[in-house]
Amino acid sequence: GCGSRVVFPADEFYITAGLPIPPFDRYEDFPQLENGVGLVAMFLKEFRDCLGESGSKLKEAFERGRKALPEAKPLREVSLVTGAAAWGCVNQAARELERIFPVKVNAYKIENRFFGENVTVTGLLTGRDICEQLKGKELGDELVIPHVLLKEGEDLFLDGCTVPDLEERLGVKVRVAVSSAAGFIEGILGLGDPARDNGMA
């Protein structure tokens, strides 16, 4: 043999089959990452590394932010949106954060009706689909969306809906988080200035 795996099934293969995603070290040097091979394993490893390396700093920053609020609630409640393909991974990470921080996370799987329900990637979700599917749902203090949903440098979804449109229709503040493990954690905890990080400010 050549000492390397020749075939790396895409994450979607495991998700569709209802099989567990292989561990991080199974992907060697992630040669097919841009094709969606190993994204889930990479995200979960970065997520746990970030919590391990910055856990105490994140807790301090979170507590400072909570104390600065005029009415400090015992629990920060947020909602997330994700496509069908990433939902399992995102939901798993959200539950892990709930065990560490006083947060409640509602992770909503959004079906892509705009492009068709076979399109399961998060980056192609539209404002209209998010709005229609979250109407009447428990959204909490903020709705956190990944910045890949928006046109670069703008607050515009692929269907022409804007972030202020979404806020008005759903009656909740929308936080745009950087699409990374660290951005995911900061978005849920309400830390950082995501608009500045995304070049939107």
Backbone as a ProteinNet text record, in pm:
[ID]
protein_1_A
[PRIMARY]
GCGSRVVFPADEFYITAGLPIPPFDRYEDFPQLENGVGLVAMFLKEFRDCLGESGSKLKEAFERGRKALPEAKPLREVSLVTGAAAWGCVNQAARELERIFPVKVNAYKIENRFFGENVTVTGLLTGRDICEQLKGKELGDELVIPHVLLKEGEDLFLDGCTVPDLEERLGVKVRVAVSSAAGFIEGILGLGDPARDNGMA
[TERTIARY]
83.9	0	86.1	20.7	92.8	98.6	40.6	46.4	-53.7	-145.1	-246.2	-379.8	-487.6	-619.5	-639	-693.4	-716.4	-853.4	-949.5	-1086.5	-1125.3	-1176.4	-1229.2	-1375	-1472.4	-1612.1	-1645.2	-1731.3	-1773.9	-1855.5	-1855.4	-1933.2	-2079.4	-2131.3	-2271.8	-2304.3	-2206.6	-2225.1	-2261.1	-2183.7	-2207.3	-2338.6	-2363.2	-2484	-2608.9	-2610.5	-2725.8	-2748	-2638.6	-2648.9	-2676.5	-2673.1	-2694.8	-2579.7	-2458.9	-2339.3	-2259.2	-2183.3	-2099.9	-1987.6	-1955.6	-1844.7	-1714.2	-1621.4	-1493.7	-1416.4	-1328.2	-1249.2	-1152.4	-1109.8	-1023.7	-900.7	-830.9	-704.4	-722.1	-845.7	-872	-854.3	-858	-855.2	-714.1	-611.2	-471.3	-450.7	-411.3	-388.8	-504	-623.1	-745.9	-730.3	-694.1	-668.6	-793.9	-912.7	-1037.1	-1130.4	-1073.7	-1155.2	-1245.9	-1193	-1273	-1390.7	-1389.2	-1500.3	-1595.4	-1583	-1673.6	-1635.4	-1507.8	-1461	-1382.1	-1442.4	-1375.5	-1412.8	-1504.9	-1544.1	-1599.6	-1682.6	-1744.1	-1638.2	-1550.4	-1443.2	-1351.1	-1318.9	-1233.8	-1302.5	-1431	-1504.7	-1508.7	-1543.2	-1554.9	-1421.3	-1312.5	-1180.3	-1144.5	-1164.6	-1135.7	-1223.4	-1349.6	-1443.9	-1392.3	-1353.4	-1306.4	-1170.3	-1083	-953.4	-972.6	-1064.3	-1091.9	-1143.4	-1232.5	-1284.3	-1174.7	-1086.8	-978.4	-875.9	-835	-730.1	-782.3	-906.5	-958.1	-1075.5	-1102.1	-1220.2	-1234.4	-1127.5	-1138.6	-1153.9	-1084.2	-1098.3	-1239.2	-1295.3	-1431.7	-1530.5	-1511.4	-1601.7	-1595.4	-1473	-1456.7	-1524.8	-1500.4	-1560.2	-1712.3	-1762.7	-1907.1	-1968.7	-1906.1	-1958.3	-1955	-1846.1	-1836.9	-1950.6	-1973.8	-2081	-2217.9	-2239.7	-2370	-2392.8	-2286.3	-2299.5	-2327	-2281	-2298.7	-2441.6	-2520.3	-2657.8	-2744.4	-2840.3	-2927.5	-3008.8	-3058.7	-3131.9	-3063.3	-2977.4	-2902.1	-2993.8	-3018.8	-3098.8	-3005.3	-3058	-2971.2	-2920.1	-2992.9	-2959.4	-2963.8	-2862.4	-2867.4	-2928.5	-3034.8	-3098.7	-3082.8	-3028.9	-3009.5	-3060.5	-3079.5	-3115.3	-3010.8	-2994.5	-2901.6	-2978.1	-2930.8	-2985.3	-2873.5	-2909.6	-2812.8	-2885.8	-2812.9	-2868.8	-2877	-2946.5	-2967.4	-2835.9	-2738.7	-2613.3	-2534.4	-2534.3	-2452.2	-2528.5	-2658.4	-2739.7	-2690.6	-2659.5	-2615.8	-2491.5	-2395.3	-2269.4	-2294.1	-2372.8	-2402.5	-2480.5	-2577.2	-2657.5	-2571.5	-2481.2	-2390.7	-2302.7	-2245.2	-2159.7	-2241.7	-2364.8	-2451.5	-2479.3	-2507.4	-2534.7	-2410.4	-2292.3	-2168.4	-2149.9	-2182.3	-2171.1	-2270.3	-2389.5	-2490	-2442.9	-2357.8	-2307	-2199.4	-2140.4	-2029.7	-2072	-2161.1	-2202.3	-2352.2	-2394.6	-2538.5	-2609.3	-2620.2	-2686.1	-2786.5	-2890.5	-2983.8	-2976	-2953.2	-2934.7	-3041.4	-3119.4	-3216.6	-3152.1	-3119.9	-3056.4	-3164.4	-3191	-3297.4	-3241.7	-3290.9	-3253.9	-3348.8	-3291.7	-3372.8	-3368.4	-3486.2	-3493.6	-3479.7	-3407.6	-3384.6	-3496.4	-3599	-3711.2	-3681.5	-3592.1	-3558.2	-3485.5	-3384.2	-3305.8	-3349.3	-3429.9	-3474	-3423.1	-3504.1	-3472.5	-3355.4	-3308.9	-3187.5	-3061	-3073.7	-2960.4	-2956.1	-2855.1	-2853.2	-2742.3	-2659.4	-2549.3	-2602	-2541.9	-2586.7	-2566.3	-2455.2	-2420.7	-2519.6	-2613.3	-2711.6	-2851.6	-2862.8	-2992.1	-3027.5	-3156.4	-3201.7	-3278.1	-3286.2	-3359	-3504.8	-3567.8	-3709.7	-3734.4	-3649.6	-3665.9	-3648	-3548.7	-3523.5	-3644.5	-3692.7	-3806	-3930.8	-3964.2	-4086.1	-4079.9	-3962.7	-3951.2	-3928.9	-3892.7	-3874.2	-3993.5	-4088.3	-4207.2	-4273.9	-4293.2	-4361.9	-4276.3	-4147.7	-4057.4	-3994.7	-3946.7	-3876.7	-3738.4	-3710.3	-3583.1	-3490.7	-3543.6	-3458.7	-3411.8	-3291	-3236.5	-3184.6	-3130.1	-3071.4	-3083.5	-3084.4	-3073.3	-2932.8	-2855.1	-2717.3	-2713.3	-2661.4	-2648.3	-2501.7	-2454.2	-2314.8	-2299.1	-2184.6	-2166.3	-2165.9	-2147.3	-2149.1	-2286.3	-2389.9	-2523.2	-2537.7	-2444.9	-2456.7	-2354.9	-2392.2	-2297.1	-2179.6	-2060.4	-1939.9	-1945.2	-1923.6	-1920.2	-2057.3	-2165.4	-2300.2	-2387.5	-2508	-2601.4	-2715.2	-2682	-2778.9	-2771.4	-2887.4	-2896.5	-2907	-2894.6	-2899	-3032.2	-3139.5	-3270.6	-3306.3	-3208.9	-3234.2	-3285.1	-3320.3	-3360.8	-3238.1	-3259.8	-3147.7	-3158.5	-3050.4	-3050.6	-3156.8	-3166.8	-3274.5	-3414.8	-3434.7	-3564.1	-3595.6	-3496	-3512.9	-3544.7	-3472.2	-3494.7	-3637.9	-3682.1	-3816.7	-3924.6	-3908.2	-4011	-4018.4	-3902.6	-3901.4	-3907.5	-3884.6	-3889.9	-3777.8	-3658.1	-3543.7	-3416.4	-3319.2	-3190.8	-3117.2	-3055.9	-2978.4	-2830.1	-2755.8	-2610.4	-2545.4	-2458.7	-2386.1	-2253	-2233.2	-2111.6	-2016.8	-1888	-1786.4	-1805.7	-1795.5	-1817.6	-1692.4	-1668.4	-1555.7	-1596.4	-1516.9	-1548	-1546.1	-1444	-1434	-1551.1	-1586.8	-1698.7	-1830.4	-1846.2	-1965.3	-1979.6	-1869.7	-1871.7	-1900	-1827.9	-1845.5	-1987.2	-2042.9	-2179.4	-2279.9	-2268.4	-2361.1	-2345	-2221	-2196.1	-2217.2	-2232.9	-2254.5	-2128.3	-2013.9	-1885	-1836	-1742.7	-1678	-1768.7	-1715.8	-1788.6	-1789.7	-1886.9	-1885.7	-1894.2	-1966.6	-1979.6	-1842	-1761	-1627.3	-1540.3	-1549.2	-1468.6	-1502	-1627.2	-1668.8	-1647.1	-1592.4	-1573	-1704.3	-1808.9	-1939.2	-1956.2	-1872.4	-1889.4	-1820.4
-119.6	0	122.8	236	364.2	429.9	366.9	422.1	533	552.9	656.7	602.7	656	617	677.2	600.5	649.3	716.6	663.2	715.2	774.4	898.2	964.7	998.9	923.8	958.8	1098.3	1170.3	1303.1	1291.4	1398.6	1400.7	1365.7	1414.4	1391.6	1242	1161.6	1016.1	959.8	999	950.5	1005.3	1135.6	1200.5	1135.7	1117.5	1057.5	913.5	840.8	700.2	685.1	797.5	791.1	727.4	737.4	678.5	785.8	747.2	846.3	896.6	1024.2	1082.7	1024.7	983.8	929.4	1031.4	982.6	1075.1	1158.6	1268.9	1368.1	1304.8	1214.2	1159.5	1064.6	1025.1	936.9	1010.4	1145.2	1223.3	1263.7	1210.6	1241.7	1393.4	1448.2	1593.8	1666.8	1607.7	1667.3	1711.4	1618.7	1656.7	1698	1663.5	1693.9	1786.6	1867.6	1953.2	2047.1	2102.9	2197.3	2129.2	1995.8	1920.2	1865.3	1917	1872.5	1740.6	1703.9	1578.5	1610.1	1582.3	1606.7	1737.4	1813.5	1942.4	1926.1	1824	1804.1	1768.2	1674.2	1634.9	1752.5	1831.9	1950.2	2052.1	2079.7	2176.5	2132.8	2006.1	1958.7	1960.8	1928.8	1935.3	2080	2172.4	2314.6	2368.5	2326.7	2368.6	2326.4	2199.4	2149.1	2207.1	2225.8	2289.3	2431	2503.2	2641.7	2647.9	2557.1	2553.2	2516	2423.9	2381.8	2491.2	2558.1	2660.8	2791.3	2828.6	2960	2951.6	2832.3	2812.3	2911	2932.2	3021.4	3167	3206	3343.8	3367.6	3267.3	3279.3	3294.2	3216.2	3224.6	3363	3416.9	3550.4	3656.4	3652	3750.1	3738	3614.5	3591.8	3650.9	3626	3677.5	3829.6	3890	4037.2	4094.3	4032.1	4077.2	4064.7	3955.8	3934.9	4039.6	4072.4	4170	4309.8	4336.5	4469.6	4492	4384.9	4399.5	4466.2	4551.7	4618.8	4519.5	4414.8	4310.3	4177.4	4138.8	4014.1	3894.2	3818.7	3696.6	3583.3	3483.8	3372.4	3292	3299.6	3218.3	3304.4	3292.3	3357	3255.5	3295.6	3204.4	3257.2	3173.6	3211.6	3100.9	3137.1	3039.2	3040.8	2925.8	2911.2	2857	2890.8	2826.8	2753.2	2640.8	2562.1	2481.2	2443.5	2354.4	2213.2	2127.3	1989.3	1913.7	1936.9	1861.1	1885.2	2008.6	2042.3	2034.6	2008.8	2020.1	1930.4	1805.1	1713.6	1763.5	1810.8	1862.5	1988.8	2081.4	2208.3	2182.2	2093.7	2061.3	1997	1908.7	1844	1947.7	2039.6	2144.6	2235.1	2266.5	2352.1	2286.3	2155	2084.2	2083.7	2072.1	2074.4	2211.2	2319.2	2453.7	2471.8	2415.4	2426.1	2360.7	2259.3	2191.7	2274.3	2370.5	2448	2588	2650.1	2788.8	2795.3	2900.8	2917.2	2971.9	2888	2926	2818.6	2862.4	2768.7	2797	2691.9	2707.8	2628.3	2699.9	2635.4	2624	2504	2483.6	2440.9	2525.7	2498.7	2456.7	2344.2	2293.5	2358	2431.4	2501.4	2425.5	2394.9	2331	2437.9	2404.3	2500.2	2487.7	2569.1	2567.7	2656.3	2752.8	2846.7	2775.7	2696.2	2623.4	2477.6	2429.3	2289.8	2214.3	2123.3	2056.5	1959.6	1929.1	1847	1928.1	2060.6	2148.2	2159.7	2096.7	2085.6	2167	2237.5	2314.6	2443.2	2483.2	2601.9	2729.3	2738.2	2861.1	2904.5	2816.8	2853.3	2876.6	2893	2925.8	3071.6	3098.4	3234.6	3294.8	3427.4	3497.7	3457.2	3440.2	3404	3267.6	3169.5	3035.9	3039.5	3114.8	3125.7	3188.7	3298.9	3371.3	3284.1	3218.2	3136	3019	2958.7	2838.6	2868.2	2993.6	3029.9	3106	3143.9	3216.4	3139.4	3206.7	3143.9	3051.5	3035.8	2948.9	3028.3	2956.1	3016.9	3060.4	3191.7	3241.2	3298.3	3332.1	3381.4	3524.2	3553.8	3689.6	3731.3	3635.1	3664.6	3544	3573.4	3469.5	3482	3375.1	3375.5	3307.3	3381.3	3323.5	3329.5	3230.3	3234.6	3334.1	3400.5	3506.1	3454.3	3322	3267.2	3276.9	3308.5	3324.7	3456.9	3548.5	3684.1	3710.6	3801.4	3844.4	3911.9	3890	3939.4	4090.4	4131.4	4273.1	4338.9	4259.8	4317.1	4240.2	4293.7	4221.3	4162.6	4118.4	4072.8	3921.3	3855.2	3712.6	3692.4	3568.2	3536.2	3571.6	3578.8	3610.5	3758.4	3842.5	3986.5	4032.3	3940.3	3973.8	4028.9	4122.3	4177.1	4134.6	4154.9	4123.3	4207.5	4341.4	4418.3	4366.8	4319.3	4259.6	4141.4	4054.9	3934.7	3972.9	4072.5	4118.5	4169.5	4248.1	4306.4	4198.2	4103.8	4001.5	3903.7	3873.5	3775.3	3840.2	3971.6	4041.3	4002	3978.2	3939.1	3998.9	4027.7	4077.9	3963.9	3994.3	3895	3925.6	3826.1	3839.3	3758.5	3823.5	3755.3	3708.6	3577.6	3520.4	3473.5	3484.5	3433	3281.7	3231.9	3088.4	3007.5	2990	2910.2	2857.4	2766.7	2713.5	2825	2911.5	3022.7	3119.2	3148.6	3238	3181.1	3050.7	2979.7	2998.2	2976	2988.7	3133	3228.1	3369.7	3417.5	3369.8	3408.1	3361.9	3239.1	3185.9	3259.5	3289.6	3356.6	3507.7	3561.3	3705.8	3786.7	3728.6	3796.6	3852.7	3948	4000.6	4094.6	4141.8	4230.2	4163.2	4072.8	3995.6	4080.5	4193.5	4279.7	4331.7	4370.1	4418.5	4305.1	4187.8	4073.3	4033	4054.1	4015.5	4124.9	4239.9	4350.6	4415	4397	4455.3	4592.8	4627.2	4756.3	4866.5
0	0	0	-19.1	-23.9	113.1	216.5	351.9	375.9	282.4	297.1	248.5	305.8	255.9	118.1	27.3	-107.7	-116.9	-41.6	-47.6	87.2	82.4	200.7	171.6	225.5	199.9	256.4	185.3	230.6	358.5	437.8	562.5	534.7	420.9	386.2	376.4	335.1	327	464.7	566.5	702.8	758.4	733.5	786	726.8	593.9	526.2	572	594.3	636.4	785.9	859.3	1003.8	1078.4	1020	1082.3	1155	1258.4	1327.2	1235.8	1249.7	1174.4	1229.5	1142.5	1191.9	1276.8	1364.6	1447	1363.5	1423.5	1357.9	1292.6	1364.7	1313.2	1194.9	1165.4	1052	918.5	921.8	797.4	752.8	822.5	789.4	782.7	667.3	661.1	591.5	595.3	540.7	394.9	304.9	165.6	88.5	140	66.7	145.6	233.8	320.1	240	130.3	50.3	-18.3	-24.3	-82.9	24.3	146	252.3	314.7	305	363.6	491.3	605.1	733.1	800.2	742.9	802.5	943.2	962.9	1094.7	1197.7	1164.8	1257.1	1288.2	1185.8	1203.8	1295.6	1270.7	1352.4	1498.4	1523.1	1661.3	1733.9	1662.3	1725.7	1760	1664.5	1689.8	1802.9	1805.2	1909.3	2047.7	2060	2190.6	2227.3	2127.6	2154.5	2206.5	2143.5	2181.7	2325.4	2360.6	2497.7	2596.6	2556	2644	2666.5	2557.2	2566.4	2625.6	2592	2630.5	2726.3	2778.7	2863	2976.3	3055.8	3171.2	3127	3018.1	2967.2	2914.6	2845.7	2794.6	2909.5	3016.1	3131.7	3195.8	3209.9	3269.1	3183.3	3052.9	2961.3	2960.7	2963.9	2964.9	3090.9	3206.1	3333.7	3337.3	3287.1	3280.9	3197.5	3082.2	2993.2	3057.8	3130.9	3196.7	3305.5	3381.2	3489.8	3436.6	3313.6	3254.1	3203.4	3193.5	3144.1	3250.2	3207.2	3304.3	3387.7	3323.6	3396.6	3368.9	3458.8	3438.5	3461.3	3354	3366.5	3407.8	3478.1	3518.2	3398.4	3287.5	3171.3	3045.6	2961.3	2829.2	2733.9	2664.6	2570.5	2428.6	2341.6	2202.2	2110.8	1984.3	1882.6	1773.5	1709.3	1597.1	1478.7	1357.8	1238.5	1166.7	1108.8	1034.1	927.7	824.4	724.1	779	705.6	751.1	767.6	677.5	681.1	809.1	859	976.2	1107.5	1101.2	1222.9	1336.9	1308.8	1413.9	1486.3	1408.9	1463.7	1546.4	1491.1	1558.8	1687.6	1681.8	1800	1907.8	1868	1964.1	2034.5	1956	2014.3	2106.9	2067	2150	2284.4	2283.5	2409.3	2499.3	2438.5	2517.5	2584.4	2511.3	2569.9	2684.7	2671	2778	2907.4	2895.2	3015.1	3086.6	3013.9	3070.1	3114	3036.3	3061.3	3091.9	3164.2	3189	3064.6	2962.2	2837	2797.6	2727	2664.6	2515.2	2435.8	2291.9	2216.6	2137.1	2048.4	1910.5	1868	1736.5	1637.6	1539.5	1442.7	1307.7	1260.1	1127.4	1026.2	931	831.2	699	644.9	513.4	405.9	301.7	194	90.3	107	12	-108.7	-90.6	-198.1	-312.1	-278.6	-379.7	-394.3	-301.4	-305.4	-183.8	-133	-6.5	-15.7	-137.1	-150.9	-123.5	-119.4	-87	64.3	126.2	272.6	340.1	260	319.8	382	491.3	563.9	482.3	409.5	337.9	231.1	192.5	89.6	146.5	277.8	337.9	308.3	298.7	267.6	385.1	384.6	489.3	495.4	378.5	373.7	437.3	403.5	461.4	613.3	658	802.9	870.5	812.9	870.5	877.5	767.2	762.1	859.9	873.3	957.1	1105.2	1137.5	1278.2	1336.1	1250	1296.8	1408.8	1522.7	1636	1720.1	1684	1762	1876.8	1975.3	2089.1	2041.9	2044.6	1991.4	2098.7	2214.2	2323.2	2303.1	2355.6	2354.3	2217	2143.8	2012.6	1920.6	1791.4	1689.3	1631.2	1639.7	1590.3	1454.2	1353.8	1219.8	1177.2	1102.1	1055.3	940.2	934.1	834	691	671	534.7	468.9	545	487.2	412.3	436.4	382.1	272.8	180.6	77.9	148	96.7	163.4	184.4	310.5	344.7	352.5	341.6	345.4	443.5	468.6	555.7	472.7	351.6	253	232.4	246.1	216.5	64.8	19.7	-123.5	-189.8	-110.8	-168.5	-159.2	-118.9	-110.7	24.6	112	248.9	322.8	415.3	492.4	638.8	712.6	856	928.4	901.4	966.7	931.6	806.9	769	860.6	879.4	961.2	1106	1159.1	1296.5	1313	1214.2	1222.3	1214.4	1122	1103.4	1219.7	1280.4	1389.5	1527.5	1532.9	1661.5	1756.2	1700.5	1783	1723.2	1809.5	1761.9	1691.4	1577.5	1503.6	1520.8	1563.1	1576.4	1464.6	1387.6	1280.1	1337.7	1342.2	1400.7	1291.6	1318.6	1227.9	1214.1	1091.9	1066.2	1099.2	1227.4	1276	1412.7	1466	1598.7	1703.4	1698.9	1794.4	1775.8	1649.9	1621.7	1671.2	1657.5	1705.5	1856.8	1929.5	2075.9	2115.4	2054.1	2088	2056.1	1943.9	1907.4	2011.6	2055.7	2155.9	2288.6	2325.4	2453.2	2446.2	2324.1	2308.9	2325.5	2288.1	2304.5	2171.9	2180.1	2060.1	1982.4	1870.2	1780	1644.6	1621	1497.5	1371.6	1377.2	1258.6	1217	1316.5	1284.6	1229.1	1291.9	1247.5	1105	1063.2	928.3	826.2	869	776.5	738.1	821.2	788.9	848.7	946.7	1012.9	934.5
[MASK]
+++++++++++++++++++++++++++++++++++++++++++++++++++++++++++++++++++++++++++++++++++++++++++++++++++++++++++++++++++++++++++++++++++++++++++++++++++++++++++++++++++++++++++++++++++++++++++++++++++++++++

